[in-house]
Amino acid sequence: MYRLLICRAEYSPYRMMTGAKDRMRQKKMKNQPRNVTYSSTGRSVERGQGSHASGWVRGHQAGGQGYSQHLPKYITASHFANARAAEVNSMLKAVNKPAGSCHVFSALPKHMRRRAMSHNTKRLPSRLREGAQKLMERSQQTEKEKKHLPKRRSRRARRRHGNLLLEFNRRQRKNKWLETHIWHAKRFHMVKRWSYCLPHKPTAKTFRSSYRAMNTHALLQDLSYFCCLELQGSEETILRALVRLTSKDTGPTFGAELFLSGSRQGSVHLYRADQFPHGSLGPADFLWRPRAPHTSHRQLWIWIHPALKAVKHLSNNTLCHYSGAVSLSAQSDADKNAIVLSFNNGLFCLALVCPRQKRKRDDEDCINAPSKKLLGDCTRAAGTPVRWGSVDTTITISDLTMEIVRYRLIGPLAHMVLTDTLQPANEDKETVEPSGFWWPNHSQDQTNMKLHQQQTDTFQLLRGVSSTGEIPAGCVLGLTVDDPRLSLPQRRSKSLPDLQPSADECGVRDLTLRGVGAHCSESALWDASVRHSVTHNQMAQQELNRMRSEALVPGSRLAAPPQSRVPVLLVHQPGRVRGEERRHWGSGWDLLLPKGWGMAFWIPLVYRGVRVGGLHMSVKHSQFKGQPHFPHDYPDCPAGTLFQLEQEAELIEKFKRRPPAKRTNYIKHGCLAPFCCPWQQLTEEWEELMKLNEGTSSICRTRPAEFTILRKGNSAQHFSVQEHTIPWSLRVLRQLSVWCRPSRSRRATHPPLTPEVAAELQGEWGRSLMWVRLRLLSKGQPALHAMVCVPTVSDLQLLLKDGRSSGPLEPLHKDHVKNMLKRKHKASHASEGSSAAPNSNGSEALPVGLIRGVWPQPLPSVLSHCSRLTLGWVQKGDFSLAAGCGEALAYVSVSGLLHTLLQQPQEQRGIVLLRNPSSLQYRYAQIVVDI
């Protein structure tokens, strides 16, 4: 009976009303001081954080022992008075700050409030009249008196064209925008990287559709954030300056004859001057302008990733030191920014020297700034690229970053999208008098028009090609086209190949075999004056809309005015050129445009049915091609090291957001590096292990401490060279590619792997890594930083018995960090009652930055920590839609791979084990070295 009454009392309406009153009282009393403790530093702290040396402390004591039962023997008067003053100040602050509304009469009880108090302050009590009068006077101020107060403009005013451009320009001070930023921001998740605001992933689920576009149609990407450096001078001088930054062991360099003609684009890997194979910087693409008759002057464009371009803001007193052959050219007084360029310290390390100025308010900048759209690099004036000249040589360097728009079309039908979008320009026969536009004057020369006709014929031959991969890699085609907005379709459609055979079969066959001729690679885009004229004479969208409204047939092609001729460059991008699977997959075309024409070409390309990708699809495109992506997969480069540090911090932060009971305990799983791979430690331990196996026969060599990467040639060109002229690194990779195959799929022409050959290779590449592809033999999906391990003899026998075996299991490890935390917790509890320090009882000190479930620094042996030896770690891993199984791309130690291959039988060469960081299950995988 009594129990029932108690239950009714708990759920009675009176009880619910009491809870509502309690919440209302807590809301009103949120600013009231509950417990104020004054510390010896002179500021108020929370309960339990004060110093006992300051005198008597109010509230509970540390350890939950309640109020002190004994008064102190003595107190310090100054500390005691300061503590009471802190309490009084806290109380006055809570009283003066209203708890709810900002009106003064809200401090009165509800039964004393009157509606007339809002306009008649005499109805208020005398203690509140002064504050109410101030609020009333503030509300009755005129517009001039309120001018000093910031007031947010209405949305209609903020969305006006001029104000909108000023707001966009202000938001580009720190991170530059691409010309397609507004289009991407409405459809993509944007990220801020490398001083740019770039699209990362679409807001919709489009991963599979983007893969299908790369596989069957076309995928569009904006690569305008890549940095373009232009070198001008004599060919011999430029090659002499650049030869120190490259090596022929990695493939063709700037001086290859096929690239010097200007008909092909090349790729190189850059190193610090005279430091190969150490001092790696990163990859770069380059393109020579075709040779002009009767002159030795050449132009060279070098495209590098923005992570390679180090920009540092220095003070105005910084001295400009120049090293090498490049110095700063004279600049006008209006240009207060200077650029420092260094050849010896690396590739074009730029340092922006700007004076320190007092930061202005946003409204002052909006008044002085012009309300116009920023074109190119918004950190400097449009149309004024940075240039450097050399006193000793004739080399001139120009920074064309964002001066040229670069779009990339990936897919087998990328050429069909281009032929449907671009229309070659026609000769202006009606214009006889000189014009301010570049095309009428350019078309008067018969030589230029003859070249333009040859380029147009070559461009029309692309419609007869069935796939982009049939064209030789790196071909360059110059062209002058009309404004694509003139032929914009009314509805979005999909470009499809022609079913009828081409009329010029011989021309198509010659194009697929030989590529584009060197004379057809010339374009007016190389001329800076033409780029400036085309950018600033662009037809406005308003004029185009007027022409569409006056057209007799809606949707028909509009007449091309003289200012609608745009010079472009089409550069072929090779697809998968290494290995024997999915050859030429992922090939496409790059479209180079002058700045200011980004959206004019972007919308017509989208209307041809292409998919649009961001940074995420760029990484996936490299993964499906089996190539490393910069800077993610370049651990020996400064940009790659910085990326790994940022990725480690991001993964650790994500790991900490989960509660400890829901995290993966990497210590128990035996995973030492779940967030960042210790490549240096791995290579050193494998080198020491090989020396121990060799015994006294090992030769001690002085080798730099840094690890290197055994790289293959970056070029997709095929050269007919003899065996003795093949680079040594390429020959080593070919041998390793053959040795990793089982005996049944190996050719008999290659020499076998012997201990003597392995010892020779280990002496040369003992502290090196190599890029490999891993294909799982059964189920499984590789993850980031999965461990590549060496199988034991019992593991190989288990695979022989059952080809679909899941693999062995890693025994559970002991979490010593958890035991250390327990001991430390017990020691701290034991020392609470005593005055001794926590470490005085003999307990061990914990490492700094300890995370539960993660191995602290320094790490133990990464080679033999688990039951299987570690070969390397996975850089990219996922279920491959192209292969239909799990695939991974990883770096492995060259010494470890040679040791593994020597221990395995002939029919099981190249079999390794793969284990994810969050799993104890090993999976069988086959190593493939694509050459």
Tab-separated table of N, CA and C in Angstrom, residues 145 188 210 217 315 320 377 426-427 528 558 692 729 744:
chain	number	residue	atom	x	y	z
A	145	GLU	N	23.933	59.496	-35.200
A	145	GLU	CA	24.499	59.108	-33.919
A	145	GLU	C	24.779	57.615	-33.844
A	188	PHE	N	29.809	20.407	-54.112
A	188	PHE	CA	30.915	19.628	-53.554
A	188	PHE	C	31.182	20.068	-52.115
A	210	SER	N	31.113	7.826	-61.031
A	210	SER	CA	32.365	8.448	-61.483
A	210	SER	C	33.323	7.398	-62.031
A	217	HIS	N	33.011	6.567	-70.322
A	217	HIS	CA	32.728	7.864	-70.958
A	217	HIS	C	33.834	8.852	-70.629
A	315	SER	N	59.674	39.550	-43.591
A	315	SER	CA	59.550	40.955	-43.247
A	315	SER	C	60.185	41.807	-44.322
A	320	CYS	N	67.650	39.797	-49.803
A	320	CYS	CA	67.455	38.859	-50.917
A	320	CYS	C	68.795	38.265	-51.296
A	377	ASP	N	45.835	34.727	-60.196
A	377	ASP	CA	46.246	34.697	-58.802
A	377	ASP	C	45.814	35.998	-58.145
A	426	ASN	N	37.046	30.125	-87.856
A	426	ASN	CA	37.103	30.379	-89.284
A	426	ASN	C	37.830	31.684	-89.547
A	427	GLU	N	38.281	31.845	-90.782
A	427	GLU	CA	39.004	33.057	-91.169
A	427	GLU	C	38.023	34.219	-91.320
A	528	ALA	N	52.239	35.801	-74.418
A	528	ALA	CA	51.614	36.485	-73.275
A	528	ALA	C	50.697	37.611	-73.730
A	558	LEU	N	25.180	30.620	-82.763
A	558	LEU	CA	25.246	32.066	-82.940
A	558	LEU	C	26.456	32.433	-83.780
A	692	LEU	N	73.698	-9.270	-40.158
A	692	LEU	CA	73.855	-10.373	-39.211
A	692	LEU	C	73.812	-11.727	-39.914
A	729	SER	N	68.369	1.374	-62.511
A	729	SER	CA	67.208	1.164	-61.638
A	729	SER	C	66.087	0.442	-62.376
A	744	ARG	N	55.710	-21.007	-62.922
A	744	ARG	CA	54.900	-21.402	-64.071
A	744	ARG	C	54.621	-20.233	-65.022
